[in-house]
Short mmCIF file of C-alpha atoms and ligand atoms in Angstrom, two decimals:
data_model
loop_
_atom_site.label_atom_id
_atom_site.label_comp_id
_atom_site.label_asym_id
_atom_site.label_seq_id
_atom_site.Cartn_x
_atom_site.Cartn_y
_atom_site.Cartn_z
CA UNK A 1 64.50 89.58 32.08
CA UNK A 2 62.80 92.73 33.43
CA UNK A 3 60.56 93.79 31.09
CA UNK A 4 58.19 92.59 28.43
CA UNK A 5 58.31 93.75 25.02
CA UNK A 6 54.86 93.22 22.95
CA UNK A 7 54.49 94.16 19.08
CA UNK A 8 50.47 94.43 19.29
CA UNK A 9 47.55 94.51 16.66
CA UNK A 10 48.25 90.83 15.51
CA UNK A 11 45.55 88.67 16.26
CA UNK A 12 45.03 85.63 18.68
CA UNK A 13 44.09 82.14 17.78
CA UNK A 14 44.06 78.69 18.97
CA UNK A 15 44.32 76.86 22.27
CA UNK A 16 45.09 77.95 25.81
CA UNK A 17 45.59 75.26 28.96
CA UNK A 18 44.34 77.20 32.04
CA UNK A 19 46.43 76.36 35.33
CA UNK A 20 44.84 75.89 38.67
CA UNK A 21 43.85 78.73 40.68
CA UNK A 22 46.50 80.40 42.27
CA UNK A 23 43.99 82.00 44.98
CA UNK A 24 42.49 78.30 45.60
CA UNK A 25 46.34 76.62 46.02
CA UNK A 26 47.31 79.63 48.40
CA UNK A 27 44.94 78.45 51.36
CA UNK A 28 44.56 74.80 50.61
CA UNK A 29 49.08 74.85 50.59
CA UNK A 30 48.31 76.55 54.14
CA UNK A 31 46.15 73.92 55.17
CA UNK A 32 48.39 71.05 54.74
CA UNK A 33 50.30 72.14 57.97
CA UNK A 34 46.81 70.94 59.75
CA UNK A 35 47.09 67.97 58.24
CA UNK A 36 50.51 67.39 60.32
CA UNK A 37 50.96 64.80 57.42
CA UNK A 38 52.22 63.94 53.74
CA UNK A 39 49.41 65.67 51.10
CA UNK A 40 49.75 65.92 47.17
CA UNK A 41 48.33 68.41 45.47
CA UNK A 42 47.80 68.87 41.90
CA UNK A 43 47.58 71.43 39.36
CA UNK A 44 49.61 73.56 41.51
CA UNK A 45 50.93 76.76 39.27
CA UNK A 46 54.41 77.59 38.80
CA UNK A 47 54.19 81.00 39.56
CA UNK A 48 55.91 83.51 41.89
CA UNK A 49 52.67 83.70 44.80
CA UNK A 50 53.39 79.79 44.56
CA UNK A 51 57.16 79.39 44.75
CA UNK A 52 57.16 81.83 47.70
CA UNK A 53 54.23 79.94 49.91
CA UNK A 54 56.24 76.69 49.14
CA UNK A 55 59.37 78.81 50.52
CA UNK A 56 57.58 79.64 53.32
CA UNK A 57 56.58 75.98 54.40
CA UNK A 58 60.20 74.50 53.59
CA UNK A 59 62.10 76.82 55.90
CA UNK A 60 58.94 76.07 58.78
CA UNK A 61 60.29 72.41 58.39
CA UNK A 62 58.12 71.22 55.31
CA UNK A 63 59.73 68.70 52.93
CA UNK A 64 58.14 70.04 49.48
CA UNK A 65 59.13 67.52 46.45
CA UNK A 66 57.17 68.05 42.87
CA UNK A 67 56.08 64.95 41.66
CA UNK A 68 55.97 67.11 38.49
CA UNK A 69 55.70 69.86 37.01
CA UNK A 70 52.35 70.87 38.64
CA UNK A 71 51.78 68.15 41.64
CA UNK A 72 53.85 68.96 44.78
CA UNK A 73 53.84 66.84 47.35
CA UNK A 74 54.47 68.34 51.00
CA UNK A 75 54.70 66.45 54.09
CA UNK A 76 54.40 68.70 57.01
CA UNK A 77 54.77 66.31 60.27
CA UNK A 78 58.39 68.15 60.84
CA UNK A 79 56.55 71.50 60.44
CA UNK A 80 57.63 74.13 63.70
CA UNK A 81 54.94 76.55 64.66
CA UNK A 82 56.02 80.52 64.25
CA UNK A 83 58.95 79.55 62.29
CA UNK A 84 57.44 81.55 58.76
CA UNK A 85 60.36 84.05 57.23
CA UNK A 86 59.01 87.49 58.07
CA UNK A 87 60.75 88.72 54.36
CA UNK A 88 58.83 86.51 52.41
CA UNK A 89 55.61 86.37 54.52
CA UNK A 90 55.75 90.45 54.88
CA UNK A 91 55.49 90.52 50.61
CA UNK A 92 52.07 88.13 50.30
CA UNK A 93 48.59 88.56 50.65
CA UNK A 94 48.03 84.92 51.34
CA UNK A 95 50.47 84.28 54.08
CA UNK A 96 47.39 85.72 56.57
CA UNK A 97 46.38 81.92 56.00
CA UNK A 98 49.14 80.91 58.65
CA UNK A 99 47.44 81.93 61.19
CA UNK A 100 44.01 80.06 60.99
CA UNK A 101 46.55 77.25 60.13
CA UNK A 102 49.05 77.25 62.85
CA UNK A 103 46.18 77.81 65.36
CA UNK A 104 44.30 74.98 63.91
CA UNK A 105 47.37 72.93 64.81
CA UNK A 106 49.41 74.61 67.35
CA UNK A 107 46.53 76.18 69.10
CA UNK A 108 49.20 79.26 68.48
CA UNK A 109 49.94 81.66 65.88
CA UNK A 110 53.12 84.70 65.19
CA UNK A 111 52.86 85.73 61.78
CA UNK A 112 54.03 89.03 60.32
CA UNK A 113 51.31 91.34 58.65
CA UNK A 114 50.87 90.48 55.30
CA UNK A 115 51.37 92.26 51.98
CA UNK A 116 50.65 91.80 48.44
CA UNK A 117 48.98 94.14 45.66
CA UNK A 118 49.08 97.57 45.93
CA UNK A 119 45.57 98.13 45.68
CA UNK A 120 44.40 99.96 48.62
CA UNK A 121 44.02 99.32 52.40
CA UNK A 122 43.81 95.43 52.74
CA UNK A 123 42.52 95.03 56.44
CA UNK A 124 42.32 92.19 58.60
CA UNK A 125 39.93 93.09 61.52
CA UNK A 126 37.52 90.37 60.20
CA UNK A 127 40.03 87.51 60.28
CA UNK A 128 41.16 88.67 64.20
CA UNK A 129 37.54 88.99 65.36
CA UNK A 130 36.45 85.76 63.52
CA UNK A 131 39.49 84.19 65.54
CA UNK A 132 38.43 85.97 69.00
CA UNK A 133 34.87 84.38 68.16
CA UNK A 134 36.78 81.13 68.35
CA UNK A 135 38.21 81.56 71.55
CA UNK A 136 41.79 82.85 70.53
CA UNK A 137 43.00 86.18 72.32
CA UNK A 138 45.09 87.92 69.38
CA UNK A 139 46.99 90.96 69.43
CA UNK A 140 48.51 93.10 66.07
CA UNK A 141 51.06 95.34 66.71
CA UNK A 142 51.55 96.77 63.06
CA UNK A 143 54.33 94.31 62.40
CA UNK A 144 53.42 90.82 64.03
CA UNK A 145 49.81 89.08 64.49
CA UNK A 146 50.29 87.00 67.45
CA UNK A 147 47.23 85.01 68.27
CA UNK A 148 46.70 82.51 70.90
CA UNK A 149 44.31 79.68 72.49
CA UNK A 150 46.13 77.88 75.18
CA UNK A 151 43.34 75.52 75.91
CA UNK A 152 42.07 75.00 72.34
CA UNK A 153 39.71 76.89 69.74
CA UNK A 154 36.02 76.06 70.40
CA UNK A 155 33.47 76.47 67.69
CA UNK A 156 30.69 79.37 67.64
CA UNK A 157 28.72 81.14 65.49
CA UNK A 158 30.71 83.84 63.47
CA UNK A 159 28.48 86.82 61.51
CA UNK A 160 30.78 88.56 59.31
CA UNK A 161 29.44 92.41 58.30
CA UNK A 162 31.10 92.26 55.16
CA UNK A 163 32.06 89.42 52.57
CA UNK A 164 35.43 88.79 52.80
CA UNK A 165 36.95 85.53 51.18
CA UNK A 166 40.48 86.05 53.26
CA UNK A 167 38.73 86.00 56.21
CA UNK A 168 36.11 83.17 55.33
CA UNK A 169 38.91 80.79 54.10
CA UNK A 170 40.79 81.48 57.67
CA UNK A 171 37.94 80.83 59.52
CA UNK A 172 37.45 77.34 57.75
CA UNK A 173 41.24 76.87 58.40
CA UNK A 174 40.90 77.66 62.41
CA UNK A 175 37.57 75.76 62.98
CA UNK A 176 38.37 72.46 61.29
CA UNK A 177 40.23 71.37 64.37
CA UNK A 178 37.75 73.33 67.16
CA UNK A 179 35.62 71.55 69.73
CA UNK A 180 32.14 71.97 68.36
CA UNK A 181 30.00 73.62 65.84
CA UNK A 182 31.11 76.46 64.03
CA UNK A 183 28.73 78.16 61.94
CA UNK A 184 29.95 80.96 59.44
CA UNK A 185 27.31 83.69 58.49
CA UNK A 186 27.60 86.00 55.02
CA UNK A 187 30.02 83.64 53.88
CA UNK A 188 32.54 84.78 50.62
CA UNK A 189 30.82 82.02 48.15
CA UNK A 190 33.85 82.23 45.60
CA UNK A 191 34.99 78.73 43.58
CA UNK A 192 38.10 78.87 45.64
CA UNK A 193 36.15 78.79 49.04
CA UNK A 194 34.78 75.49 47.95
CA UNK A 195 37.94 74.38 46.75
CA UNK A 196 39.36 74.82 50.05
CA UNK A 197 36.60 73.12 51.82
CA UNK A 198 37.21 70.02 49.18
CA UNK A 199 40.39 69.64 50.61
CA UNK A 200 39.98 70.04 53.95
CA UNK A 201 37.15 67.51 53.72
CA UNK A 202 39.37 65.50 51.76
CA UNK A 203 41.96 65.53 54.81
CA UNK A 204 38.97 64.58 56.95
CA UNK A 205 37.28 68.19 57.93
CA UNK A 206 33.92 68.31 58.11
CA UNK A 207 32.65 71.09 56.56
CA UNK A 208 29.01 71.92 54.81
CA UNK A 209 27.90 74.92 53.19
CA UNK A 210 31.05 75.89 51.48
CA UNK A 211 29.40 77.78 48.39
CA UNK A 212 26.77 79.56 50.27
CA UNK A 213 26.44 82.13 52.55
CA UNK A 214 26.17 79.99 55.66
CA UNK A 215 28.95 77.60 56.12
CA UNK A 216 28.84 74.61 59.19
CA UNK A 217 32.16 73.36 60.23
CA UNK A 218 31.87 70.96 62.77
CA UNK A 219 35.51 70.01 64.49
CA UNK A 220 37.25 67.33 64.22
CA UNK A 221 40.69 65.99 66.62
CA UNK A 222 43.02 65.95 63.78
CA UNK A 223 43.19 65.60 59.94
CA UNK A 224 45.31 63.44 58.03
CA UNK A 225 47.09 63.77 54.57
CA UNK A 226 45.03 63.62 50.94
CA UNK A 227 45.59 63.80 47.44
CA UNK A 228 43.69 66.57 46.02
CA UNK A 229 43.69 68.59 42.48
CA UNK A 230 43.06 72.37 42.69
CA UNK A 231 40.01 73.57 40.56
CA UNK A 232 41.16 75.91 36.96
CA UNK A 233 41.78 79.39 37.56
CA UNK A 234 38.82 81.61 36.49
CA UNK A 235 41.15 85.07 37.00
CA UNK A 236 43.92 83.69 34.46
CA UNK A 237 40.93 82.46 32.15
CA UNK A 238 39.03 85.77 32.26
CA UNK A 239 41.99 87.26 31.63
CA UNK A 240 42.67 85.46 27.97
CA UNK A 241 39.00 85.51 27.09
CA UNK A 242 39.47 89.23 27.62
CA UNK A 243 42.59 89.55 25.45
CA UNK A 244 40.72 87.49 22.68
CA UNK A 245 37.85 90.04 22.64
CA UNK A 246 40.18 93.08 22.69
CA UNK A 247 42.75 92.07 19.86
CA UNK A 248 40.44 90.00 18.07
CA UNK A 249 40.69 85.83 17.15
CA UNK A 250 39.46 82.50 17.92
CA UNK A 251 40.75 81.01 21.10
CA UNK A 252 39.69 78.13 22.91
CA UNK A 253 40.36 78.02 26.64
CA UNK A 254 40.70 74.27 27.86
CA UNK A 255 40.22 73.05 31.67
CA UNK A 256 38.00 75.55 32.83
CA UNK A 257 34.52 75.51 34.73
CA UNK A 258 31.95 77.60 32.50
CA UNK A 259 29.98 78.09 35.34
CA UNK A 260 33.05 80.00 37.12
CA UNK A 261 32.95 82.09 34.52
CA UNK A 262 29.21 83.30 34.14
CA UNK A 263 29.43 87.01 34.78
CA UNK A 264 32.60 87.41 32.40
CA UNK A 265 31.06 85.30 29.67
CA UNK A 266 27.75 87.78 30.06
CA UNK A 267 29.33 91.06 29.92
CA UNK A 268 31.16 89.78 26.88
CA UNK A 269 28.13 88.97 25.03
CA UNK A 270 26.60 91.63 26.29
CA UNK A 271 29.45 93.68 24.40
CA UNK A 272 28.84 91.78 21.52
CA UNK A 273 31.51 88.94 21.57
CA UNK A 274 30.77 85.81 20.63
CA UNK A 275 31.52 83.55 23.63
CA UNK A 276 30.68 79.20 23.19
CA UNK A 277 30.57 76.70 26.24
CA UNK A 278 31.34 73.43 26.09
CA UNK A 279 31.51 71.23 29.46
CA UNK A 280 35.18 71.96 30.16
CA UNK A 281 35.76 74.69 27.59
CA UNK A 282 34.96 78.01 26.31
CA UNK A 283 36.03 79.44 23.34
CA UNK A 284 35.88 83.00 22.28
CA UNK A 285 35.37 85.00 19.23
CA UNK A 286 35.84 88.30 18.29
CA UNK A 287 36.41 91.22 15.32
CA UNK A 288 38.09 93.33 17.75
CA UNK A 289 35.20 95.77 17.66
CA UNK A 290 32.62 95.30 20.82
CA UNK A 291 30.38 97.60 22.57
CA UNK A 292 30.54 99.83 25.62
CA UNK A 293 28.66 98.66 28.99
CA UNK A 294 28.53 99.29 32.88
CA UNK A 295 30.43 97.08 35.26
CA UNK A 296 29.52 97.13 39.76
CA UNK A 297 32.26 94.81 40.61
CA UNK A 298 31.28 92.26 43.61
CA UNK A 299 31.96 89.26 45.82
CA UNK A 300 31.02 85.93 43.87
CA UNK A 301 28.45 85.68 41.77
CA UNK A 302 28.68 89.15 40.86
CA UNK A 303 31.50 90.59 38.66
CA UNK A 304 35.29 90.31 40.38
CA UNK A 305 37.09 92.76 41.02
CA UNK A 306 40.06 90.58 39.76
CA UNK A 307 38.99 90.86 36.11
CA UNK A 308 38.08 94.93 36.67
CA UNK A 309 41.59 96.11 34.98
CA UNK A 310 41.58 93.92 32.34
CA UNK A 311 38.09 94.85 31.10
CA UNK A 312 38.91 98.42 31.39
CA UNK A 313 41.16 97.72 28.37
CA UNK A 314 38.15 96.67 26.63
CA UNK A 315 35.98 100.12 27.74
CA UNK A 316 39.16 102.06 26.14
CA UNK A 317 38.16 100.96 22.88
CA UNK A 318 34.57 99.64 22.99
CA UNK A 319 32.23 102.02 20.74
CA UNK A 320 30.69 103.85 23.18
CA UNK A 321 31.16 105.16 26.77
CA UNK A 322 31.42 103.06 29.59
CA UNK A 323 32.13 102.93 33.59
CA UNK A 324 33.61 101.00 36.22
CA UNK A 325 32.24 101.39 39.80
CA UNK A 326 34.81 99.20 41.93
CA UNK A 327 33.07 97.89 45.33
CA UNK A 328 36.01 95.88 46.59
CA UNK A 329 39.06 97.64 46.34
CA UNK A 330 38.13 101.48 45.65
CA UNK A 331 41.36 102.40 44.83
CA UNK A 332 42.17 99.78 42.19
CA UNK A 333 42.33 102.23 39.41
CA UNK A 334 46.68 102.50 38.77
CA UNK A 335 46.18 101.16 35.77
CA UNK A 336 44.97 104.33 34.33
CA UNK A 337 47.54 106.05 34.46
CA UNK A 338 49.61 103.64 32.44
CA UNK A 339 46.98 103.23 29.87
CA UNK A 340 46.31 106.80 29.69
CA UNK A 341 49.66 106.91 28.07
CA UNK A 342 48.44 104.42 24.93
CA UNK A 343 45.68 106.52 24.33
CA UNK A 344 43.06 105.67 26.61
CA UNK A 345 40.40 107.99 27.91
CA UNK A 346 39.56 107.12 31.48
CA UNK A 347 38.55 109.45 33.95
CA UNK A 348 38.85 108.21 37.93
CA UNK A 349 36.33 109.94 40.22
CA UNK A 350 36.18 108.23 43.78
CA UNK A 351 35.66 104.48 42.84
CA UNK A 352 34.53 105.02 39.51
CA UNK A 353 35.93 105.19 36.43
CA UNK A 354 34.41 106.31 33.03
CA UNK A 355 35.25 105.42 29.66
CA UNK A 356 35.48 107.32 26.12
CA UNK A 357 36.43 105.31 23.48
CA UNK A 358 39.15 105.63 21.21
CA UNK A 359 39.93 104.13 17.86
CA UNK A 360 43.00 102.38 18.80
CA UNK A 361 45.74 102.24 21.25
CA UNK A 362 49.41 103.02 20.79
CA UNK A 363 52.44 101.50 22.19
CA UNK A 364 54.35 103.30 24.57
CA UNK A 365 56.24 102.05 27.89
CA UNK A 366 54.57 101.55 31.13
CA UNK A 367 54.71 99.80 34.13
CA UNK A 368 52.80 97.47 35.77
CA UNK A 369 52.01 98.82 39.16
CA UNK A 370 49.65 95.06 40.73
CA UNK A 371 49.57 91.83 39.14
CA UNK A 372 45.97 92.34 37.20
CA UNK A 373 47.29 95.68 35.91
CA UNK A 374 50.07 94.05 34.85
CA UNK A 375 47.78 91.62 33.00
CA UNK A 376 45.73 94.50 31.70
CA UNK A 377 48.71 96.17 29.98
CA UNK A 378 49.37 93.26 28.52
CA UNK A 379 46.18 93.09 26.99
CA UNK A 380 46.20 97.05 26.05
CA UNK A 381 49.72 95.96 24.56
CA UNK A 382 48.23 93.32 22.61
CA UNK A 383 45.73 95.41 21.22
CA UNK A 384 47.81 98.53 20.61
CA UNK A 385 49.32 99.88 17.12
CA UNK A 386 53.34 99.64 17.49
CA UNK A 387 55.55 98.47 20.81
CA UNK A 388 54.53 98.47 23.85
CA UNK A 389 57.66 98.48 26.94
CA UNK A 390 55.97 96.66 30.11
CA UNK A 391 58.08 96.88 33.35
CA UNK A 392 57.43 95.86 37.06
CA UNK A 393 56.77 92.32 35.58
CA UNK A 394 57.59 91.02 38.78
CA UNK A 395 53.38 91.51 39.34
CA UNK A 396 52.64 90.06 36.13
CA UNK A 397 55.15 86.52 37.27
CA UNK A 398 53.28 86.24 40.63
CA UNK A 399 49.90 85.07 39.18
CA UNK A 400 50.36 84.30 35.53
CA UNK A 401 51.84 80.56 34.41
CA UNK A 402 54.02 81.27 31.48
CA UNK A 403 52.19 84.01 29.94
CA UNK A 404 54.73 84.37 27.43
CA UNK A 405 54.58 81.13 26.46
CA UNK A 406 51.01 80.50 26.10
CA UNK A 407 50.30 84.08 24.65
CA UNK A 408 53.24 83.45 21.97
CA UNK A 409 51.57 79.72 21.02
CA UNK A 410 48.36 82.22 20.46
CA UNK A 411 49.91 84.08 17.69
CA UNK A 412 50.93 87.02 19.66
CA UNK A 413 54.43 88.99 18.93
CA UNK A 414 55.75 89.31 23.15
CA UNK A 415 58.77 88.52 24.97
CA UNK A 416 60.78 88.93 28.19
CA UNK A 417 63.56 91.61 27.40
CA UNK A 418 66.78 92.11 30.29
CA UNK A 419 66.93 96.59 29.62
C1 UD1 B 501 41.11 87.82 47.89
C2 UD1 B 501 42.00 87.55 46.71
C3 UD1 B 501 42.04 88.75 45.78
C4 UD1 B 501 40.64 89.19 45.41
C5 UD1 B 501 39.79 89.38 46.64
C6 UD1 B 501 38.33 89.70 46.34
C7 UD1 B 501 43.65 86.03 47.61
C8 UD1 B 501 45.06 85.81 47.99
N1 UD1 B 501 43.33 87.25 47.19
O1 UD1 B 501 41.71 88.87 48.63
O2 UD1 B 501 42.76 88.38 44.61
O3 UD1 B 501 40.73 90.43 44.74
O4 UD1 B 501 39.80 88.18 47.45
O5 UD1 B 501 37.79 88.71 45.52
O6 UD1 B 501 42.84 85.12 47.60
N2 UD1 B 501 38.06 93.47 54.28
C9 UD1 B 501 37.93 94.11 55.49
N3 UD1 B 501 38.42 93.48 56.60
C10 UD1 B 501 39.01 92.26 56.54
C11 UD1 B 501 39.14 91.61 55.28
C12 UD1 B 501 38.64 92.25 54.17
O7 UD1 B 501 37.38 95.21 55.58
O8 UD1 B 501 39.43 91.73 57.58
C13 UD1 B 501 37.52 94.14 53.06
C14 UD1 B 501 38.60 94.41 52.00
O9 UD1 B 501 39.25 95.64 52.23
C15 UD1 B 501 37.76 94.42 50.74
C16 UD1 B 501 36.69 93.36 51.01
O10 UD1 B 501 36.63 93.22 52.42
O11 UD1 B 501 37.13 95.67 50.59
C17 UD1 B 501 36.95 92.03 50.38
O12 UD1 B 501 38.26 91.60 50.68
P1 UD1 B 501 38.64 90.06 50.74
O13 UD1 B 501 37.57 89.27 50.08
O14 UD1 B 501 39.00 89.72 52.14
O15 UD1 B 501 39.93 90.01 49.85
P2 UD1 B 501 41.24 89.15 50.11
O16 UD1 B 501 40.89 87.86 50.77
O17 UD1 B 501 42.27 90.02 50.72
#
């Protein structure tokens, strides 16, 4: 099945389950090789970022066995150091987390440079001098990171100049295991930063901070195995309270953190949506019609760049103009393109993009170029008078449980089609 097919303008109601956060399960699945030892973890989501990391670990000597359907259990003693598969590492973001693992455990780390989205440069300076900080001499050579510390990391005081949560996450990863105090400085503060230190605390880390800007990890000789379930994912929840607002419904959203969500759920009222929290719900409502607004994406708390596509479908047809200045990832705007072709008036200058509204969106067949485009023209399809053709949905299966499935239980008219 290679593309989706989506009959849009019918409205969305009802309930949504929101799996755990693919960005959180990336590092913490990394981290169970430093815990040389059996770890379950739960609400783990069956998605293609997922499958692949679990790949990864199997063929480095992991025995991965789902308990089910969303608890895996991975015991990592027979784990070999610099054994990843270049093809699979070479085609994910995440797999940079190997080498804050393996050097936590190995005290050595070969790991090819990673991919992922196509959404502009994605460097990794911070991550190598974060590790050099910790005492590891590392080398890239455009095709392999190589990083080493024969006698051990040791623990020291790391200032990053920019926020990244890649790099934060690795550090946590390297310095659980290092002799001594290391003390992070402009720390990412994301949900999934905590998450990670959960579990590595869990495993017997001891890490404080993890939420702030200034995170203490102070080392410990080994960690040992845990049980540990992976917070809701805020991205795939954003991502349906954004598709409610566009096409219009009810939909409650179950197993999510309202908090998490804060700068979505403002912007939507903002627009004019009605948006209701409950302790571990949120449920949307909305007439499909919704004002225009502004949007700075940042690092968390501010407004993620990971929900910037999918609320550009809602500029295309909020009354009003509207813009999109992207801090993160400046050239995240491929999306336009494709919904340029439904209608859409978007104009990309630099790292900004402005909005005219139009009445409506049409169908028409595009292609989903990263994974939250992908979700974005899913949402555009949604909302769009006639059919809307969606290929590339290879994006759209790395991050998204069963989007068919739970979109279809909403009401909406959208399947996989093999053209
Ligand atoms: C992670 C997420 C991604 C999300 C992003 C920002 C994963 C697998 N991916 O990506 O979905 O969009 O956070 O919330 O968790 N930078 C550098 N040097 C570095 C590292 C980053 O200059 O060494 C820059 C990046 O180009 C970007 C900014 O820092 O401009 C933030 O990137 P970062 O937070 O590291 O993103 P990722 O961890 O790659």
């Amino acid at each position: 099945m290679n593309k989706l097919l989506i009959k849009g303008s019918r409205p969305l109601s009802g309930h949504v389950d929101i799996s755990g956060m693919k960005n959180a399960v990336l590092p913490i699945l990394y981290g169970t090789i430093i815990a040389n030892d059996v770890c379950v973890i739960e609400h783990v989501p069956p998605i293609g970022d997922i499958e692949a990391t679990l790949k990864i670990l199997q063929e480095m000597g992991a025995i991965v066995r789902y308990l089910d359907e969303t608890t895996v259990e991975i015991d990592t003693r027979a784990v070999k150091q610099g054994t990843a598969p270049n093809t699979l590492v070479s085609t994910l973001r995440g797999s940079t987390y190997l080498l804050g693992a393996e050097l936590a455990r190995y005290g050595c780390a070969r790991v090819g440079v990673p991919g992922g989205c196509h959404i502009g440069p994605r460097p990794i300076d911070l991550h190598i001098s974060g590790f050099r900080k910790l005492g590891a001499e590392v080398t890239d050579d455009g095709i392999f990171v190589s990083a080493s510390a024969p006698v051990g990391l040791s623990g020291n005081k790391i200032v990053f100049d920019k926020v990244s949560v890649g790099a934060t996450c690795n550090m946590l990863l390297a310095a659980c295991t290092a002799k001594g105090l290391t003390v992070i400085d402009n720390a990412a503060r994301e949900p999934h930063i905590v998450d990670l230190a959960g579990f590595l605390n869990t495993c017997g880390a001891q890490i404080t901070g993890a939420g702030t800007s200034t995170i203490k990890v102070r080392g410990v000789p080994a960690l040992h195995g845990c049980r540990y379930a992976v917070i809701p994912d805020m991205i795939e929840a954003g991502t349906y309270m954004a598709a409610t607002a566009a096409v219009g419904g009810q939909v409650t959203l179950h197993n999510v953190i309202p908090k998490h969500m804060e700068t979505v759920t403002a912007k939507l009222r903002e627009m004019g949506v009605t948006v209701v929290e409950e302790d571990e719900s949120i449920t949307v409502i909305s007439n499909g019609r919704f004002r225009s607004a502004r949007i700075e994406t940042q690092a968390y708390p501010g407004f993620p760049t990971d929900m910037h596509p999918q609320f550009a479908v809602l500029f295309a047809i909020a009354q009003g103009a509207s813009t999109i200045t992207e801090h993160i990832f400046p050239n995240r705007f491929a999306y336009a393109q494709e919904l340029k072709k439904m209608g859409a008036a978007i104009t990309v200058e630099n790292n900004c993009a402005f909005f005219v509204n139009v009445m409506k969106l049409r169908g028409a067949s595009v292609s989903a170029t990263d994974l939250r485009a992908g979700a974005a023209l899913v949402i555009a399809a949604l909302a769009a008078e006639g059919e809307t053709r969606i290929d590339g949905v290879e994006h759209i299966r790395r991050g998204y449980v069963d989007i068919v499935g739970k979109l279809k239980a909403l009401g909406a008219d959208i399947e996989w089609v093999e053209e």
